[in-house]
PDB file of C-alpha atoms in Angstrom:
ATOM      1  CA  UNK D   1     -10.085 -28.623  13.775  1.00 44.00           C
ATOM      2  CA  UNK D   2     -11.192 -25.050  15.158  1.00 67.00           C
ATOM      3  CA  UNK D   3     -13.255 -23.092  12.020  1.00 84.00           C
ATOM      4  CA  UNK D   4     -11.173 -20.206  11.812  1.00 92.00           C
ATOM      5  CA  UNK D   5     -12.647 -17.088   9.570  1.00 95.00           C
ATOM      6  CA  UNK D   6     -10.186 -16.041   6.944  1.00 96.00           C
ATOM      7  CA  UNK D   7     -10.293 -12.435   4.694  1.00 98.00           C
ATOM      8  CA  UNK D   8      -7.921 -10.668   2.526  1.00 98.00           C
ATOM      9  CA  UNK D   9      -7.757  -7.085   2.060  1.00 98.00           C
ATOM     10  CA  UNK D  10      -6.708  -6.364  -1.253  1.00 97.00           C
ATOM     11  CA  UNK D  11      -6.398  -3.851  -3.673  1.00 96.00           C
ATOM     12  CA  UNK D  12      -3.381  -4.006  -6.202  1.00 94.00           C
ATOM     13  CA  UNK D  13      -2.918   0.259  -6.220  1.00 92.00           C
ATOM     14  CA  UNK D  14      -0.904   1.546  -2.680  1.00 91.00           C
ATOM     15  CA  UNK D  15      -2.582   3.762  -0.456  1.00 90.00           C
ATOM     16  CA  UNK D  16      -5.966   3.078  -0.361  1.00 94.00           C
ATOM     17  CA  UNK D  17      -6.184   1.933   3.434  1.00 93.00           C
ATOM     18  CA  UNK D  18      -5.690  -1.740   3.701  1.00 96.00           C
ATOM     19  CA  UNK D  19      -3.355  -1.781   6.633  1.00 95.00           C
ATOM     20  CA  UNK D  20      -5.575   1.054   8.323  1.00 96.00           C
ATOM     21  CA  UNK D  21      -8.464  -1.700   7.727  1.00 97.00           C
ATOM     22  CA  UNK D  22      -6.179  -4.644   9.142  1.00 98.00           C
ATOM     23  CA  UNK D  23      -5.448  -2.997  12.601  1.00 98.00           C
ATOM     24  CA  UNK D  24      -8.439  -1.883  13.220  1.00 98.00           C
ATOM     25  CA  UNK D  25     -11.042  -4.362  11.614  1.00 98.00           C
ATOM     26  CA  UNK D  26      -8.581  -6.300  14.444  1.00 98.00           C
ATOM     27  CA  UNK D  27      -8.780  -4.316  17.334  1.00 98.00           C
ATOM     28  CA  UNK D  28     -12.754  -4.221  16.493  1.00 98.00           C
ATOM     29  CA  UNK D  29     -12.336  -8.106  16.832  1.00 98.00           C
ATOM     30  CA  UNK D  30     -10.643  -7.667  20.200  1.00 98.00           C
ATOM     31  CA  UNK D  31     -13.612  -5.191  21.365  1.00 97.00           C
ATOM     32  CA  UNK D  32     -16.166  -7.921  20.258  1.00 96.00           C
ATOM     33  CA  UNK D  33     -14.024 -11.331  22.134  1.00 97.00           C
ATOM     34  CA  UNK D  34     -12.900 -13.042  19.081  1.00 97.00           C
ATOM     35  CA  UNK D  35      -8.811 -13.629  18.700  1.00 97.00           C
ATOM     36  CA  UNK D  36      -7.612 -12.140  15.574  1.00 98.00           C
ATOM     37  CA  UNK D  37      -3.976 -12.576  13.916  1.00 98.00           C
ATOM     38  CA  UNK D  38      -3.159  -9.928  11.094  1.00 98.00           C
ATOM     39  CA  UNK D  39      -1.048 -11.457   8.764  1.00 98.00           C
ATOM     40  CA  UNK D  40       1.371  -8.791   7.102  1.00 97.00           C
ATOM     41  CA  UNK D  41       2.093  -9.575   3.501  1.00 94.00           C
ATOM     42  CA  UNK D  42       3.138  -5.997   2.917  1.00 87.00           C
ATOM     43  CA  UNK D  43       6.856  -5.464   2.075  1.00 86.00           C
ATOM     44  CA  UNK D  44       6.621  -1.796   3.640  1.00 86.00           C
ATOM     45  CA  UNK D  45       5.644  -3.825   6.671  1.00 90.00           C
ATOM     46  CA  UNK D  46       3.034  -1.198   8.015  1.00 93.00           C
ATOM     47  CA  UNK D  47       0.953  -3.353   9.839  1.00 95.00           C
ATOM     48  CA  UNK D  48       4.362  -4.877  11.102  1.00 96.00           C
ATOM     49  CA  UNK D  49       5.474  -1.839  12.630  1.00 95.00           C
ATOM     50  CA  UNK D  50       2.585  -0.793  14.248  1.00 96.00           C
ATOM     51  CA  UNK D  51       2.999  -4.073  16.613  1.00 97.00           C
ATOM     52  CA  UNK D  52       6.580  -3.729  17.232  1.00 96.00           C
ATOM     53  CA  UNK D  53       5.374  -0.306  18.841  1.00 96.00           C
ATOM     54  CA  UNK D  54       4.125  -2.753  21.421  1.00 96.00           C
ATOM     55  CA  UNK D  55       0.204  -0.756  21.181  1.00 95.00           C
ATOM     56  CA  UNK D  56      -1.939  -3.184  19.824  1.00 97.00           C
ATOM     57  CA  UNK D  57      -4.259  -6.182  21.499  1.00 97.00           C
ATOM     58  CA  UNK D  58      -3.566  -8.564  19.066  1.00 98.00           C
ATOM     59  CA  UNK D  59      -0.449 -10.314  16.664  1.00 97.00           C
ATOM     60  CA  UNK D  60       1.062  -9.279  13.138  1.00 98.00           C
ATOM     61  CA  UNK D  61       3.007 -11.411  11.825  1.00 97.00           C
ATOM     62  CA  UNK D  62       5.107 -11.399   8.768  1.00 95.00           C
ATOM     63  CA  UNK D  63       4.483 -15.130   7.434  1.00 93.00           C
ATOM     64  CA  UNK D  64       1.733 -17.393   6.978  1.00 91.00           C
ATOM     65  CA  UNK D  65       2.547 -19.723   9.791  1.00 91.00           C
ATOM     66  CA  UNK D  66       3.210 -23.293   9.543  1.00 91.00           C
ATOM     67  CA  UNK D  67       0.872 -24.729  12.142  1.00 92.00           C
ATOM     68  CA  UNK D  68      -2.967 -23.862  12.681  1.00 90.00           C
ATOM     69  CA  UNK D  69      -2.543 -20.192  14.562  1.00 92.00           C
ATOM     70  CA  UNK D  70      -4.438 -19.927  17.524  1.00 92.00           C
ATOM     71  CA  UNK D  71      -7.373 -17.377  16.357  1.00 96.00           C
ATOM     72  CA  UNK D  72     -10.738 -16.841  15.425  1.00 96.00           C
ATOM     73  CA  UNK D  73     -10.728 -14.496  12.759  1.00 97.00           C
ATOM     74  CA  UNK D  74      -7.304 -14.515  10.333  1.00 97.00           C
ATOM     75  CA  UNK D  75      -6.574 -11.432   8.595  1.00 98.00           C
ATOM     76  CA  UNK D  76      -4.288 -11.027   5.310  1.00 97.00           C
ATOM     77  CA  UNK D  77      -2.754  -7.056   4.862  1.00 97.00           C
ATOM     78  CA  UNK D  78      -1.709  -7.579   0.908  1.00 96.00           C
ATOM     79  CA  UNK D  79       0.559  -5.657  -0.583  1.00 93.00           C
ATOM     80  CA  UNK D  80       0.252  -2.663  -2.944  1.00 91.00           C
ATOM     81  CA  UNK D  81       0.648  -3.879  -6.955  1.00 90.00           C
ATOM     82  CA  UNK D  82       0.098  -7.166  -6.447  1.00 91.00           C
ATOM     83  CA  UNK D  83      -2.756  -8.406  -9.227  1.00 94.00           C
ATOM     84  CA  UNK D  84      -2.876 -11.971  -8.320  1.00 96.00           C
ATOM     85  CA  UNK D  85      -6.282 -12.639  -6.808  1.00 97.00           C
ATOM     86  CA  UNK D  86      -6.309 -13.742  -3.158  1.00 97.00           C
ATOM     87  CA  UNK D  87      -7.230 -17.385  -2.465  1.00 95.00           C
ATOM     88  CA  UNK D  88      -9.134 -16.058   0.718  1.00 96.00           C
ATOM     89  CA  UNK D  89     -13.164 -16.719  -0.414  1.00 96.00           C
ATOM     90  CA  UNK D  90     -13.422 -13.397   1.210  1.00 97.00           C
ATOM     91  CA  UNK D  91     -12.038 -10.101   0.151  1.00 98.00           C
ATOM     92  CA  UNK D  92     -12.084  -6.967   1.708  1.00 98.00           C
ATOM     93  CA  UNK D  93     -11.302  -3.764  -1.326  1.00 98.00           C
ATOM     94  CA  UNK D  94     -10.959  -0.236   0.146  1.00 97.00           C
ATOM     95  CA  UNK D  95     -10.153   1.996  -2.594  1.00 96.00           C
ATOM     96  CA  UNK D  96     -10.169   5.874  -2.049  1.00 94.00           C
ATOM     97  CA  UNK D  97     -13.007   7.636  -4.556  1.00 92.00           C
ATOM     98  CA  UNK D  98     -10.681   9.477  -6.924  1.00 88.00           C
ATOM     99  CA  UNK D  99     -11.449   8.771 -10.479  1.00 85.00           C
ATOM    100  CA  UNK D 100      -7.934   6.937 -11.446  1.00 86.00           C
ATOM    101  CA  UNK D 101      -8.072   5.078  -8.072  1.00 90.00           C
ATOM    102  CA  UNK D 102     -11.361   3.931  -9.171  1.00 92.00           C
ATOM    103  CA  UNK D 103     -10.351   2.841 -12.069  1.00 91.00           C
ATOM    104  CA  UNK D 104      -7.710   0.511 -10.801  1.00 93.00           C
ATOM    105  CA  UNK D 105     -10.220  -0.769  -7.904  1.00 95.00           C
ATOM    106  CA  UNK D 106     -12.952  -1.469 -10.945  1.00 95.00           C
ATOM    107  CA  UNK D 107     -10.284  -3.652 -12.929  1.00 96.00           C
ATOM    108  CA  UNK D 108      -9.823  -5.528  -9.650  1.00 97.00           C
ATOM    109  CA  UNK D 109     -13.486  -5.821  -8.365  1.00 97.00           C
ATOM    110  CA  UNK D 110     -13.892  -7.591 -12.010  1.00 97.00           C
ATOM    111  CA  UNK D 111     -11.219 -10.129 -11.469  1.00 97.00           C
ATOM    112  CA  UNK D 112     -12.050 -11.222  -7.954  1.00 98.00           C
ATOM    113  CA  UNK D 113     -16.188 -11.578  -9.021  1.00 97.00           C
ATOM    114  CA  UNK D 114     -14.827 -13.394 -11.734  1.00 98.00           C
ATOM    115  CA  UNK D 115     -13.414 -16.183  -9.280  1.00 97.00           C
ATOM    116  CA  UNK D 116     -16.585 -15.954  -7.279  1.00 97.00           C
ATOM    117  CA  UNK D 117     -15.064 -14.116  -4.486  1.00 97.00           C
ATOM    118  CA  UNK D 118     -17.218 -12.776  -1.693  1.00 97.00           C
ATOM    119  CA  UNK D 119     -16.358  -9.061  -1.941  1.00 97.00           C
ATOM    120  CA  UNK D 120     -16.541  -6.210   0.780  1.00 98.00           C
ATOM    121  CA  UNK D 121     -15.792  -2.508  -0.571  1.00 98.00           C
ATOM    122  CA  UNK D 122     -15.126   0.164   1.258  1.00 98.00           C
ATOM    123  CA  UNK D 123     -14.874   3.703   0.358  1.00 96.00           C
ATOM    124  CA  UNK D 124     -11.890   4.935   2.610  1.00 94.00           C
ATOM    125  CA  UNK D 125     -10.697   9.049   2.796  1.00 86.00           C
ATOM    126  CA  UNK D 126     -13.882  10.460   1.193  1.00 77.00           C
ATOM    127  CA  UNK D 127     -13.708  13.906   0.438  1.00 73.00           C
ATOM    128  CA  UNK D 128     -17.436  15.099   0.871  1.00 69.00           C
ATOM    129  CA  UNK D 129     -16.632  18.436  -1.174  1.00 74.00           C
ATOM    130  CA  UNK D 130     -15.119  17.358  -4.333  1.00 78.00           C
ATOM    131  CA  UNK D 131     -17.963  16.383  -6.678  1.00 86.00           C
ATOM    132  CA  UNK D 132     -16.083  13.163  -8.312  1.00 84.00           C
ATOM    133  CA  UNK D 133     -15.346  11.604  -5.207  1.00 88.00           C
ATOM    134  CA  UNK D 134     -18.926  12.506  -3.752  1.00 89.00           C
ATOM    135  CA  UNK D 135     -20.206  11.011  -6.883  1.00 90.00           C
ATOM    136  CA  UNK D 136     -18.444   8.057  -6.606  1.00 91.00           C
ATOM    137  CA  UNK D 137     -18.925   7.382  -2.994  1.00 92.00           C
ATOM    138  CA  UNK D 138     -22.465   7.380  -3.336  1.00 93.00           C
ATOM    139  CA  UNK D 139     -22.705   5.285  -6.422  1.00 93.00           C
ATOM    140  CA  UNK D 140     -20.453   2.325  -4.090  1.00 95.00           C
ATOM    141  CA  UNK D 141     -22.426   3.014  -1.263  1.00 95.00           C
ATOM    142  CA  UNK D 142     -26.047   2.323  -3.367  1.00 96.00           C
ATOM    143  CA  UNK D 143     -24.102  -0.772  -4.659  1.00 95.00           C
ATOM    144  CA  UNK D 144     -23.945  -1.645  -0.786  1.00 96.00           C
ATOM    145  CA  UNK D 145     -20.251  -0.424  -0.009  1.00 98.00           C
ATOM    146  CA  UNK D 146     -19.394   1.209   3.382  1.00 98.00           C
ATOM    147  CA  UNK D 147     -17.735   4.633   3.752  1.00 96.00           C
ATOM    148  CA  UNK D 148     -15.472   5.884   5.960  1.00 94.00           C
ATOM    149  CA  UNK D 149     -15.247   9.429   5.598  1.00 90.00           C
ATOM    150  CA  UNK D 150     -11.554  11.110   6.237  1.00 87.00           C
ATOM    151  CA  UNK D 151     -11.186  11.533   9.894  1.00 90.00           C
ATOM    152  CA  UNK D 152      -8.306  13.111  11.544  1.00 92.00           C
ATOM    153  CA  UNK D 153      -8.877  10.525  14.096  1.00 95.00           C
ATOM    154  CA  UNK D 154      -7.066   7.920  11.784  1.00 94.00           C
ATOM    155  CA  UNK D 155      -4.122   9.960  11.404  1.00 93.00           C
ATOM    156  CA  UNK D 156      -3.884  10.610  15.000  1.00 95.00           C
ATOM    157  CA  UNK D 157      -3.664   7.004  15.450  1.00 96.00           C
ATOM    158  CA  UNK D 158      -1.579   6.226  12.955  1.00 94.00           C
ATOM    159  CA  UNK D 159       0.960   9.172  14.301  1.00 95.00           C
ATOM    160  CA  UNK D 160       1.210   6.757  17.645  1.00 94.00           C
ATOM    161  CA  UNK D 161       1.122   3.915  15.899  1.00 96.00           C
ATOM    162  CA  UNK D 162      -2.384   2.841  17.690  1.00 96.00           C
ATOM    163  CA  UNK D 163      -5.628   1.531  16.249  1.00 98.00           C
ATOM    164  CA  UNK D 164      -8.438   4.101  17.044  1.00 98.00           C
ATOM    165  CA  UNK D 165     -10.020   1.588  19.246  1.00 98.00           C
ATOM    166  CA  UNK D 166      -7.516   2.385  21.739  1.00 97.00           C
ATOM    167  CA  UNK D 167      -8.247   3.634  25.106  1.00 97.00           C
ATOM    168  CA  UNK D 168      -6.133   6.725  24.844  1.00 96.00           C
ATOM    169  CA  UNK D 169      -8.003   7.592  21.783  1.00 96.00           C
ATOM    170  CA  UNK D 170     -11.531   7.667  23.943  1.00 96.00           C
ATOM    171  CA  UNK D 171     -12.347  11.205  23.832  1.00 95.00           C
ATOM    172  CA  UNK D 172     -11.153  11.873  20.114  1.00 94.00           C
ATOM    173  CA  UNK D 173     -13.454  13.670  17.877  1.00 93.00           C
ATOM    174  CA  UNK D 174     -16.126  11.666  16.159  1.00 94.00           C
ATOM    175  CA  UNK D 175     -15.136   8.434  17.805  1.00 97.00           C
ATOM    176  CA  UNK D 176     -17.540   6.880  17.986  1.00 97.00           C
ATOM    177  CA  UNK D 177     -18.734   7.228  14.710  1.00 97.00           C
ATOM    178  CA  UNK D 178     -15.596   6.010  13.488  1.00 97.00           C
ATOM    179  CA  UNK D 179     -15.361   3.009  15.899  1.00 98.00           C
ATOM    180  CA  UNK D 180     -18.512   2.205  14.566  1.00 98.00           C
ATOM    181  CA  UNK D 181     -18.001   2.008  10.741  1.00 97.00           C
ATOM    182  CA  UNK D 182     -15.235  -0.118  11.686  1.00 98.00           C
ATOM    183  CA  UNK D 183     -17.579  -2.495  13.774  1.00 98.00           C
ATOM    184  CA  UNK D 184     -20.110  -2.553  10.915  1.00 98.00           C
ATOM    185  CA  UNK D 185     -17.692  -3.539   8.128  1.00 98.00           C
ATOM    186  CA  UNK D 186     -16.566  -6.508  10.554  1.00 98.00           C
ATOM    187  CA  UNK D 187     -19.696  -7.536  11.683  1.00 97.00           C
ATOM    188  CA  UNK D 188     -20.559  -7.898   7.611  1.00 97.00           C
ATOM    189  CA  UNK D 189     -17.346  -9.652   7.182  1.00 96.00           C
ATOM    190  CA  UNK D 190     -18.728 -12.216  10.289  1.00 95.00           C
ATOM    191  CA  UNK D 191     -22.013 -12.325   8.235  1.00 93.00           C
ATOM    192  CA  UNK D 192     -19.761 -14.277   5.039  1.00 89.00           C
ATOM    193  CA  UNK D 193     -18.761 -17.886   4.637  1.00 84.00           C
ATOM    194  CA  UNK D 194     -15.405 -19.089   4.532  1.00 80.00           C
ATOM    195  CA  UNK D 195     -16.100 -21.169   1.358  1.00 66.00           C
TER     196      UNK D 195
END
């Protein structure tokens, strides 16, 4: 039976950049030769649409499959209000740095350590010149979160329906930089155990 690494990305309040994380903490998979299968859970079906598009390297599906999917790395895109805490012993919470958005991340954070969940945060759309959200980013980050500041790179993508690992994105401003926050949040999700 092939080990296959499983995370959820969760955070019960909407926007706060889980499917952004799915696609590309994928297509950062694809770059690195592991097989990844994004598993949409979302009823808005973002993650869904972006494959029908037909520009991404990898699956989304809608369902947890039935038989043993062939992949390395298995990613779950939950949906927005849902509280229940994901059975995954990995959990990926992006959470933009506004103070009410924090608020509903915190609540979260509390009941996934409570189950002993392995917990990733990640500080998505910071706003370096409002002083809350610069305050909170750098509290998360000193608790070990990663940051991705806001990039118009992402929207760009997003606008195609793309992950900003793609090709056609090569020359994009900041890049790089952005390819590699992605690449560093995976390579700490590779770091965790599946149990």
């Amino acid at each position: 039976m092939k080990n296959i690494k499983v995370v959820s990305i969760w955070n019960p309040k909407g926007g706060q950049g889980k499917s952004m994380l799915a696609i590309n903490l994928a297509a950062s998979a694809v770059e690195m030769g592991i097989k990844p299968l994004v598993i949409c859970q979302d009823p808005q079906g973002t993650a869904i649409n972006y494959y029908r598009e037909g520009n991404l390297p990898f699956k989304v599906i809608a369902h947890i499959p039935d038989k043993q999917p062939e992949a390395d790395l298995v990613i779950f895109d939950h949906q927005a209000s849902d509280w229940e805490v994901p059975s995954s012993a990995i959990i990926i919470m992006p959470l933009k740095p506004s103070r009410d958005q924090f608020a509903t991340y915190l609540n979260a954070y509390k009941r996934a350590d409570s189950q002993k969940k392995q917990i990733i945060t990640v500080v998505t759309d910071t706003q370096g010149h409002r002083k809350s959200e610069k305050e909170t980013t750098e509290y998360l980050k000193k608790e070990g979160a990663f940051v991705i500041p806001a990039s118009g790179v992402f929207s760009r993508a997003a606008e195609e329906y793309r992950t900003i690992f793609d090709p056609i994105l090569s020359k994009a401003y900041k890049i790089k930089e952005r390819r590699q926050d992605i690449n560093k949040i995976l390579g700490a999700l590779l770091l965790k155990e599946n149990n």
